[in-house]
Amino acid sequence: MKGCMLCPRQCGAVRDDKEGLGFCRMPETMRIARIAPHLWEEPPISGEKGTGAVFFSGCTLRCAYCQNADISHRGLGRPFTPEQLADSLRRLVDLGCPTVSFITATPFVPQILKALTIYRPPVPLVWNTSGYETVDTLRVLEGVVDVYLPDLKHFSREMGQLCAKAADYFEAAGAAIREMCRQTGPAQYDRHGIMTRGVLVRHLILPGLTSESIALLDWVKDNLPEGTPVSLMRQYVPCNGVDIPGLDRPITAREYRRVRDHMLALELPGYEQEAASASAEFVPLFGEDESFV
Ligand code: SF4
């Protein structure tokens, strides 16, 4: 039996109903930690009622400083069949969510596609990802996903390796984001300002690493179609007991200004986050009864 090759880890791991032996440790059966409206994404994703967010357990990247480590590192969540996911998607739409977001869903692409054959929400589908994707897997999503919401995290091989054991992070994410842009074309919005198609690139500024941020913004400017929006995130707080030297503090106002000013100088359109968002209080509740619609 051919093992799993869904993400750039290319583990070739066997995954059965109960367990997975790959880097993400996910079994074949979907595991989900939360399904609920989520207000804390960018305005064109969340709208006024919140995106219908499906937080999948496991992660193909597992950053050392992850804010959602209970689900990404420790696999908190419940098993879901495609039929059960389809029912939940219907409930999210009934609640008025303007978009539906699949968050770190890469290990479950085949199962999600099956759920969407049972029920395809009549709202934009958002693929919220670490950016660590293969072009082959993205091609399977072509025509299914309307909006890609990829992170662009690390520029150097050293930081990719140190933070996520992925020296090839930038190489993989760069190719993936280019493919996403090819699939969707330029960003489009409906009359309520909800993104109906396109790519919105997210970048989280890390303490002491503004030069990485600047290199990544330069790459966006030079490599992605003009007008591709960027969401600049300042909410880094040390989480998950991160023990990487220098990552034990939030970013300073000066660091934020340096990166934001560079983004403005490049005339990249996009979004900034409020300083108040740098709080662990914004981590949603996972794995409880009330975590599911
Ligand atoms: S999705 Fe998981 S098992 Fe599959 S290649 Fe990636 S890390 Fe390995």
Tab-separated table of N, CA, C and O in Angstrom, residues 93-201:
chain	number	residue	atom	x	y	z
A	93	VAL	N	-23.541	27.019	7.742
A	93	VAL	CA	-24.210	27.867	6.740
A	93	VAL	C	-25.547	28.350	7.290
A	93	VAL	O	-25.916	29.524	7.145
A	94	ASP	N	-26.275	27.456	7.975
A	94	ASP	CA	-27.562	27.856	8.561
A	94	ASP	C	-27.388	28.974	9.585
A	94	ASP	O	-28.291	29.780	9.802
A	95	LEU	N	-26.232	29.000	10.242
A	95	LEU	CA	-25.967	30.066	11.226
A	95	LEU	C	-25.616	31.394	10.554
A	95	LEU	O	-25.428	32.398	11.227
A	96	GLY	N	-25.457	31.386	9.251
A	96	GLY	CA	-25.190	32.628	8.525
A	96	GLY	C	-23.720	32.916	8.288
A	96	GLY	O	-23.370	34.053	7.926
A	97	CYS	N	-22.856	31.938	8.478
A	97	CYS	CA	-21.417	32.180	8.233
A	97	CYS	C	-21.219	32.540	6.749
A	97	CYS	O	-21.684	31.816	5.874
A	98	PRO	N	-20.496	33.625	6.474
A	98	PRO	CA	-20.348	34.062	5.081
A	98	PRO	C	-19.314	33.251	4.298
A	98	PRO	O	-19.271	33.334	3.069
A	99	THR	N	-18.467	32.531	5.016
A	99	THR	CA	-17.456	31.669	4.393
A	99	THR	C	-17.325	30.421	5.284
A	99	THR	O	-17.749	30.434	6.443
A	100	VAL	N	-16.731	29.386	4.720
A	100	VAL	CA	-16.374	28.213	5.521
A	100	VAL	C	-14.868	28.034	5.398
A	100	VAL	O	-14.320	28.090	4.286
A	101	SER	N	-14.185	27.856	6.533
A	101	SER	CA	-12.718	27.737	6.519
A	101	SER	C	-12.274	26.364	6.992
A	101	SER	O	-12.675	25.912	8.073
A	102	PHE	N	-11.437	25.725	6.198
A	102	PHE	CA	-10.786	24.485	6.607
A	102	PHE	C	-9.382	24.860	7.087
A	102	PHE	O	-8.580	25.388	6.308
A	103	ILE	N	-9.102	24.574	8.352
A	103	ILE	CA	-7.872	25.070	8.968
A	103	ILE	C	-6.906	23.906	9.238
A	103	ILE	O	-7.270	22.933	9.902
A	104	THR	N	-5.702	24.018	8.720
A	104	THR	CA	-4.673	22.947	8.758
A	104	THR	C	-5.299	21.594	8.431
A	104	THR	O	-5.249	20.640	9.210
A	105	ALA	N	-5.852	21.518	7.240
A	105	ALA	CA	-6.652	20.358	6.834
A	105	ALA	C	-5.909	19.395	5.913
A	105	ALA	O	-6.475	18.377	5.507
A	106	THR	N	-4.661	19.689	5.595
A	106	THR	CA	-3.954	18.936	4.557
A	106	THR	C	-3.966	17.409	4.736
A	106	THR	O	-4.147	16.685	3.759
A	107	PRO	N	-3.797	16.893	5.965
A	107	PRO	CA	-3.784	15.419	6.082
A	107	PRO	C	-5.113	14.757	5.721
A	107	PRO	O	-5.178	13.528	5.614
A	108	PHE	N	-6.166	15.569	5.528
A	108	PHE	CA	-7.491	14.984	5.317
A	108	PHE	C	-8.127	15.396	3.986
A	108	PHE	O	-9.354	15.396	3.858
A	109	VAL	N	-7.324	15.738	3.017
A	109	VAL	CA	-7.879	16.195	1.731
A	109	VAL	C	-8.888	15.200	1.137
A	109	VAL	O	-9.993	15.592	0.758
A	110	PRO	N	-8.581	13.900	1.033
A	110	PRO	CA	-9.555	12.996	0.392
A	110	PRO	C	-10.882	12.937	1.145
A	110	PRO	O	-11.947	12.901	0.525
A	111	GLN	N	-10.819	12.957	2.476
A	111	GLN	CA	-12.038	12.865	3.272
A	111	GLN	C	-12.866	14.155	3.153
A	111	GLN	O	-14.104	14.111	3.140
A	112	ILE	N	-12.199	15.286	3.071
A	112	ILE	CA	-12.916	16.563	2.918
A	112	ILE	C	-13.609	16.603	1.550
A	112	ILE	O	-14.771	17.019	1.435
A	113	LEU	N	-12.909	16.157	0.528
A	113	LEU	CA	-13.530	16.131	-0.805
A	113	LEU	C	-14.771	15.245	-0.781
A	113	LEU	O	-15.789	15.566	-1.413
A	114	LYS	N	-14.710	14.150	-0.032
A	114	LYS	CA	-15.881	13.279	0.063
A	114	LYS	C	-17.032	14.016	0.767
A	114	LYS	O	-18.189	13.964	0.326
A	115	ALA	N	-16.727	14.707	1.851
A	115	ALA	CA	-17.771	15.468	2.563
A	115	ALA	C	-18.410	16.491	1.629
A	115	ALA	O	-19.634	16.707	1.664
A	116	LEU	N	-17.588	17.099	0.777
A	116	LEU	CA	-18.120	18.149	-0.118
A	116	LEU	C	-18.970	17.566	-1.246
A	116	LEU	O	-19.754	18.294	-1.862
A	117	THR	N	-18.812	16.270	-1.527
A	117	THR	CA	-19.738	15.666	-2.501
A	117	THR	C	-21.115	15.441	-1.859
A	117	THR	O	-22.113	15.349	-2.553
A	118	ILE	N	-21.137	15.348	-0.526
A	118	ILE	CA	-22.418	15.172	0.179
A	118	ILE	C	-23.106	16.529	0.342
A	118	ILE	O	-24.301	16.673	0.144
A	119	TYR	N	-22.318	17.529	0.717
A	119	TYR	CA	-22.867	18.880	0.885
A	119	TYR	C	-21.798	19.896	0.545
A	119	TYR	O	-20.769	19.955	1.213
A	120	ARG	N	-22.067	20.702	-0.462
A	120	ARG	CA	-21.131	21.758	-0.858
A	120	ARG	C	-21.723	23.086	-0.375
A	120	ARG	O	-22.748	23.546	-0.906
A	121	PRO	N	-21.155	23.694	0.656
A	121	PRO	CA	-21.717	24.960	1.149
A	121	PRO	C	-21.802	26.001	0.027
A	121	PRO	O	-20.871	26.105	-0.786
A	122	PRO	N	-22.888	26.769	0.001
A	122	PRO	CA	-23.054	27.781	-1.060
A	122	PRO	C	-22.343	29.090	-0.732
A	122	PRO	O	-22.850	30.174	-1.041
A	123	VAL	N	-21.230	29.012	-0.044
A	123	VAL	CA	-20.435	30.191	0.335
A	123	VAL	C	-18.980	29.894	-0.040
A	123	VAL	O	-18.630	28.725	-0.252
A	124	PRO	N	-18.124	30.922	-0.101
A	124	PRO	CA	-16.722	30.654	-0.450
A	124	PRO	C	-16.055	29.692	0.537
A	124	PRO	O	-16.209	29.818	1.752
A	125	LEU	N	-15.293	28.744	-0.023
A	125	LEU	CA	-14.527	27.800	0.792
A	125	LEU	C	-13.095	28.321	0.911
A	125	LEU	O	-12.453	28.626	-0.096
A	126	VAL	N	-12.627	28.414	2.145
A	126	VAL	CA	-11.308	28.990	2.435
A	126	VAL	C	-10.373	27.877	2.907
A	126	VAL	O	-10.748	27.087	3.784
A	127	TRP	N	-9.178	27.834	2.329
A	127	TRP	CA	-8.165	26.850	2.743
A	127	TRP	C	-7.129	27.595	3.561
A	127	TRP	O	-6.310	28.337	3.023
A	128	ASN	N	-7.205	27.440	4.893
A	128	ASN	CA	-6.354	28.167	5.831
A	128	ASN	C	-5.179	27.250	6.189
A	128	ASN	O	-5.356	26.218	6.828
A	129	THR	N	-3.988	27.616	5.762
A	129	THR	CA	-2.864	26.673	5.782
A	129	THR	C	-1.571	27.328	6.246
A	129	THR	O	-1.378	28.543	6.084
A	130	SER	N	-0.678	26.523	6.775
A	130	SER	CA	0.659	26.988	7.142
A	130	SER	C	1.474	27.404	5.918
A	130	SER	O	2.550	27.960	6.058
A	131	GLY	N	0.964	27.097	4.740
A	131	GLY	CA	1.726	27.350	3.511
A	131	GLY	C	2.595	26.169	3.117
A	131	GLY	O	3.114	26.114	2.001
A	132	TYR	N	2.749	25.216	4.058
A	132	TYR	CA	3.625	24.066	3.785
A	132	TYR	C	2.792	23.021	3.050
A	132	TYR	O	2.207	22.113	3.665
A	133	GLU	N	2.714	23.178	1.748
A	133	GLU	CA	1.857	22.342	0.906
A	133	GLU	C	2.665	21.889	-0.309
A	133	GLU	O	3.619	22.554	-0.711
A	134	THR	N	2.209	20.808	-0.928
A	134	THR	CA	2.785	20.438	-2.212
A	134	THR	C	1.879	20.949	-3.330
A	134	THR	O	0.660	21.053	-3.160
A	135	VAL	N	2.492	21.228	-4.454
A	135	VAL	CA	1.699	21.658	-5.617
A	135	VAL	C	0.762	20.530	-6.042
A	135	VAL	O	-0.384	20.773	-6.431
A	136	ASP	N	1.215	19.290	-5.937
A	136	ASP	CA	0.354	18.158	-6.333
A	136	ASP	C	-0.937	18.123	-5.527
A	136	ASP	O	-2.029	17.937	-6.079
A	137	THR	N	-0.844	18.291	-4.223
A	137	THR	CA	-2.059	18.277	-3.392
A	137	THR	C	-2.930	19.487	-3.697
A	137	THR	O	-4.160	19.383	-3.774
A	138	LEU	N	-2.315	20.632	-3.912
A	138	LEU	CA	-3.115	21.822	-4.250
A	138	LEU	C	-3.872	21.621	-5.563
A	138	LEU	O	-5.000	22.094	-5.712
A	139	ARG	N	-3.275	20.907	-6.495
A	139	ARG	CA	-3.955	20.700	-7.785
A	139	ARG	C	-5.238	19.905	-7.596
A	139	ARG	O	-6.212	20.077	-8.335
A	140	VAL	N	-5.258	19.031	-6.584
A	140	VAL	CA	-6.480	18.266	-6.286
A	140	VAL	C	-7.585	19.217	-5.796
A	140	VAL	O	-8.764	18.942	-5.956
A	141	LEU	N	-7.174	20.324	-5.213
A	141	LEU	CA	-8.146	21.273	-4.659
A	141	LEU	C	-8.591	22.325	-5.676
A	141	LEU	O	-9.479	23.137	-5.389
A	142	GLU	N	-7.982	22.306	-6.842
A	142	GLU	CA	-8.307	23.322	-7.853
A	142	GLU	C	-9.781	23.224	-8.236
A	142	GLU	O	-10.305	22.134	-8.506
A	143	GLY	N	-10.472	24.346	-8.232
A	143	GLY	CA	-11.902	24.360	-8.562
A	143	GLY	C	-12.789	24.044	-7.367
A	143	GLY	O	-14.006	24.168	-7.455
A	144	VAL	N	-12.189	23.608	-6.268
A	144	VAL	CA	-12.957	23.325	-5.040
A	144	VAL	C	-12.774	24.477	-4.055
A	144	VAL	O	-13.744	25.031	-3.536
A	145	VAL	N	-11.532	24.829	-3.815
A	145	VAL	CA	-11.225	25.928	-2.894
A	145	VAL	C	-11.385	27.259	-3.644
A	145	VAL	O	-10.914	27.411	-4.773
A	146	ASP	N	-12.055	28.209	-2.993
A	146	ASP	CA	-12.251	29.529	-3.617
A	146	ASP	C	-11.188	30.526	-3.164
A	146	ASP	O	-10.753	31.372	-3.944
A	147	VAL	N	-10.838	30.426	-1.884
A	147	VAL	CA	-9.914	31.404	-1.301
A	147	VAL	C	-8.812	30.647	-0.546
A	147	VAL	O	-9.110	29.776	0.270
A	148	TYR	N	-7.590	30.990	-0.830
A	148	TYR	CA	-6.468	30.423	-0.070
A	148	TYR	C	-5.981	31.466	0.943
A	148	TYR	O	-5.829	32.647	0.609
A	149	LEU	N	-5.738	30.983	2.154
A	149	LEU	CA	-5.264	31.841	3.240
A	149	LEU	C	-3.981	31.220	3.793
A	149	LEU	O	-3.978	30.580	4.858
A	150	PRO	N	-2.870	31.355	3.049
A	150	PRO	CA	-1.634	30.697	3.492
A	150	PRO	C	-0.795	31.599	4.387
A	150	PRO	O	-0.707	32.804	4.175
A	151	ASP	N	-0.158	30.993	5.381
A	151	ASP	CA	0.910	31.689	6.087
A	151	ASP	C	2.137	31.716	5.194
A	151	ASP	O	2.331	30.835	4.351
A	152	LEU	N	2.978	32.713	5.420
A	152	LEU	CA	4.325	32.718	4.850
A	152	LEU	C	5.227	33.029	6.035
A	152	LEU	O	5.293	34.169	6.496
A	153	LYS	N	5.905	32.003	6.557
A	153	LYS	CA	6.474	32.110	7.905
A	153	LYS	C	7.965	32.408	7.944
A	153	LYS	O	8.388	33.352	8.587
A	154	HIS	N	8.744	31.549	7.324
A	154	HIS	CA	10.194	31.645	7.488
A	154	HIS	C	10.870	31.782	6.133
A	154	HIS	O	10.466	31.134	5.172
A	155	PHE	N	11.893	32.626	6.088
A	155	PHE	CA	12.606	32.836	4.830
A	155	PHE	C	13.844	31.937	4.741
A	155	PHE	O	14.081	31.288	3.723
A	156	SER	N	14.593	31.877	5.816
A	156	SER	CA	15.860	31.133	5.744
A	156	SER	C	15.650	29.657	6.077
A	156	SER	O	14.741	29.297	6.834
A	157	ARG	N	16.513	28.833	5.539
A	157	ARG	CA	16.473	27.399	5.858
A	157	ARG	C	16.737	27.188	7.345
A	157	ARG	O	16.160	26.309	7.973
A	158	GLU	N	17.587	28.053	7.916
A	158	GLU	CA	17.932	27.900	9.330
A	158	GLU	C	16.696	28.078	10.217
A	158	GLU	O	16.446	27.278	11.118
A	159	MET	N	15.906	29.121	9.939
A	159	MET	CA	14.731	29.356	10.791
A	159	MET	C	13.653	28.310	10.533
A	159	MET	O	12.952	27.890	11.456
A	160	GLY	N	13.507	27.880	9.288
A	160	GLY	CA	12.541	26.815	8.997
A	160	GLY	C	12.886	25.557	9.784
A	160	GLY	O	12.018	24.895	10.354
A	161	GLN	N	14.172	25.255	9.827
A	161	GLN	CA	14.616	24.055	10.541
A	161	GLN	C	14.457	24.229	12.053
A	161	GLN	O	13.936	23.351	12.745
A	162	LEU	N	14.891	25.388	12.537
A	162	LEU	CA	14.867	25.624	13.986
A	162	LEU	C	13.430	25.652	14.524
A	162	LEU	O	13.130	25.066	15.559
A	163	CYS	N	12.541	26.303	13.809
A	163	CYS	CA	11.182	26.499	14.339
A	163	CYS	C	10.253	25.346	14.006
A	163	CYS	O	9.287	25.103	14.730
A	164	ALA	N	10.494	24.646	12.886
A	164	ALA	CA	9.501	23.655	12.462
A	164	ALA	C	10.130	22.390	11.869
A	164	ALA	O	9.416	21.607	11.239
A	165	LYS	N	11.417	22.232	12.062
A	165	LYS	CA	12.095	21.058	11.478
A	165	LYS	C	11.779	20.945	9.990
A	165	LYS	O	11.532	19.856	9.461
A	166	ALA	N	11.733	22.078	9.321
A	166	ALA	CA	11.409	22.102	7.897
A	166	ALA	C	12.341	23.096	7.207
A	166	ALA	O	11.966	24.243	6.925
A	167	ALA	N	13.566	22.672	6.942
A	167	ALA	CA	14.520	23.553	6.269
A	167	ALA	C	13.994	23.973	4.901
A	167	ALA	O	14.324	25.036	4.380
A	168	ASP	N	13.133	23.136	4.309
A	168	ASP	CA	12.599	23.435	2.975
A	168	ASP	C	11.309	24.260	3.042
A	168	ASP	O	10.603	24.367	2.046
A	169	TYR	N	11.006	24.839	4.208
A	169	TYR	CA	9.714	25.532	4.339
A	169	TYR	C	9.513	26.592	3.244
A	169	TYR	O	8.505	26.595	2.540
A	170	PHE	N	10.469	27.499	3.108
A	170	PHE	CA	10.253	28.611	2.179
A	170	PHE	C	10.171	28.127	0.726
A	170	PHE	O	9.331	28.586	-0.057
A	171	GLU	N	11.018	27.176	0.416
A	171	GLU	CA	10.994	26.611	-0.950
A	171	GLU	C	9.603	26.020	-1.250
A	171	GLU	O	9.001	26.285	-2.301
A	172	ALA	N	9.071	25.244	-0.294
A	172	ALA	CA	7.763	24.611	-0.496
A	172	ALA	C	6.651	25.654	-0.493
A	172	ALA	O	5.777	25.652	-1.374
A	173	ALA	N	6.670	26.550	0.490
A	173	ALA	CA	5.583	27.531	0.608
A	173	ALA	C	5.593	28.499	-0.574
A	173	ALA	O	4.524	28.892	-1.072
A	174	GLY	N	6.777	28.862	-1.042
A	174	GLY	CA	6.846	29.771	-2.186
A	174	GLY	C	6.199	29.156	-3.413
A	174	GLY	O	5.386	29.793	-4.097
A	175	ALA	N	6.539	27.900	-3.699
A	175	ALA	CA	5.939	27.225	-4.862
A	175	ALA	C	4.436	27.055	-4.656
A	175	ALA	O	3.637	27.215	-5.590
A	176	ALA	N	4.037	26.731	-3.419
A	176	ALA	CA	2.619	26.511	-3.130
A	176	ALA	C	1.820	27.800	-3.325
A	176	ALA	O	0.736	27.794	-3.937
A	177	ILE	N	2.329	28.907	-2.825
A	177	ILE	CA	1.565	30.161	-2.904
A	177	ILE	C	1.477	30.637	-4.356
A	177	ILE	O	0.448	31.160	-4.790
A	178	ARG	N	2.510	30.389	-5.115
A	178	ARG	CA	2.425	30.727	-6.552
A	178	ARG	C	1.333	29.906	-7.237
A	178	ARG	O	0.598	30.399	-8.088
A	179	GLU	N	1.267	28.624	-6.871
A	179	GLU	CA	0.228	27.762	-7.437
A	179	GLU	C	-1.167	28.248	-7.013
A	179	GLU	O	-2.108	28.267	-7.820
A	180	MET	N	-1.298	28.648	-5.762
A	180	MET	CA	-2.592	29.159	-5.287
A	180	MET	C	-3.019	30.376	-6.115
A	180	MET	O	-4.175	30.487	-6.533
A	181	CYS	N	-2.077	31.278	-6.350
A	181	CYS	CA	-2.387	32.483	-7.134
A	181	CYS	C	-2.774	32.104	-8.562
A	181	CYS	O	-3.684	32.698	-9.156
A	182	ARG	N	-2.078	31.121	-9.122
A	182	ARG	CA	-2.424	30.677	-10.485
A	182	ARG	C	-3.871	30.163	-10.529
A	182	ARG	O	-4.620	30.474	-11.441
A	183	GLN	N	-4.247	29.408	-9.491
A	183	GLN	CA	-5.582	28.806	-9.498
A	183	GLN	C	-6.693	29.845	-9.373
A	183	GLN	O	-7.715	29.752	-10.047
A	184	THR	N	-6.520	30.791	-8.491
A	184	THR	CA	-7.663	31.675	-8.172
A	184	THR	C	-7.680	32.955	-8.991
A	184	THR	O	-8.731	33.572	-9.127
A	185	GLY	N	-6.528	33.376	-9.503
A	185	GLY	CA	-6.482	34.689	-10.130
A	185	GLY	C	-6.571	35.770	-9.060
A	185	GLY	O	-6.453	35.490	-7.866
A	186	PRO	N	-6.807	37.025	-9.483
A	186	PRO	CA	-6.786	38.136	-8.538
A	186	PRO	C	-7.916	38.049	-7.503
A	186	PRO	O	-8.940	37.413	-7.747
A	187	ALA	N	-7.712	38.721	-6.393
A	187	ALA	CA	-8.724	38.731	-5.329
A	187	ALA	C	-10.025	39.371	-5.828
A	187	ALA	O	-10.004	40.389	-6.509
A	188	GLN	N	-11.132	38.733	-5.478
A	188	GLN	CA	-12.461	39.271	-5.803
A	188	GLN	C	-13.287	39.304	-4.513
A	188	GLN	O	-13.123	38.438	-3.655
A	189	TYR	N	-14.186	40.275	-4.435
A	189	TYR	CA	-14.983	40.470	-3.226
A	189	TYR	C	-16.449	40.638	-3.621
A	189	TYR	O	-16.756	41.155	-4.701
A	190	ASP	N	-17.371	40.231	-2.712
A	190	ASP	CA	-18.788	40.479	-2.996
A	190	ASP	C	-19.184	41.854	-2.458
A	190	ASP	O	-18.351	42.592	-1.929
A	191	ARG	N	-20.457	42.185	-2.547
A	191	ARG	CA	-20.863	43.548	-2.180
A	191	ARG	C	-20.775	43.790	-0.678
A	191	ARG	O	-20.873	44.921	-0.214
A	192	HIS	N	-20.605	42.725	0.108
A	192	HIS	CA	-20.424	42.896	1.559
A	192	HIS	C	-18.945	42.914	1.943
A	192	HIS	O	-18.613	42.933	3.132
A	193	GLY	N	-18.077	42.857	0.953
A	193	GLY	CA	-16.640	42.878	1.242
A	193	GLY	C	-16.071	41.507	1.570
A	193	GLY	O	-14.915	41.394	2.009
A	194	ILE	N	-16.859	40.452	1.374
A	194	ILE	CA	-16.368	39.099	1.624
A	194	ILE	C	-15.553	38.637	0.413
A	194	ILE	O	-15.970	38.825	-0.739
A	195	MET	N	-14.402	38.038	0.686
A	195	MET	CA	-13.542	37.560	-0.406
A	195	MET	C	-14.177	36.314	-1.018
A	195	MET	O	-14.482	35.352	-0.317
A	196	THR	N	-14.401	36.351	-2.299
A	196	THR	CA	-15.047	35.221	-2.976
A	196	THR	C	-14.045	34.395	-3.772
A	196	THR	O	-14.338	33.259	-4.142
A	197	ARG	N	-12.892	34.980	-4.027
A	197	ARG	CA	-11.845	34.288	-4.761
A	197	ARG	C	-10.524	34.985	-4.504
A	197	ARG	O	-10.505	36.192	-4.272
A	198	GLY	N	-9.437	34.230	-4.531
A	198	GLY	CA	-8.141	34.878	-4.395
A	198	GLY	C	-7.277	34.254	-3.316
A	198	GLY	O	-7.610	33.215	-2.748
A	199	VAL	N	-6.165	34.929	-3.087
A	199	VAL	CA	-5.169	34.476	-2.111
A	199	VAL	C	-4.879	35.640	-1.170
A	199	VAL	O	-4.628	36.755	-1.620
A	200	LEU	N	-4.933	35.377	0.120
A	200	LEU	CA	-4.574	36.368	1.127
A	200	LEU	C	-3.420	35.776	1.931
A	200	LEU	O	-3.579	34.758	2.610
A	201	VAL	N	-2.251	36.402	1.809
A	201	VAL	CA	-1.030	35.858	2.430
A	201	VAL	C	-0.881	36.435	3.833
A	201	VAL	O	-0.960	37.655	4.017
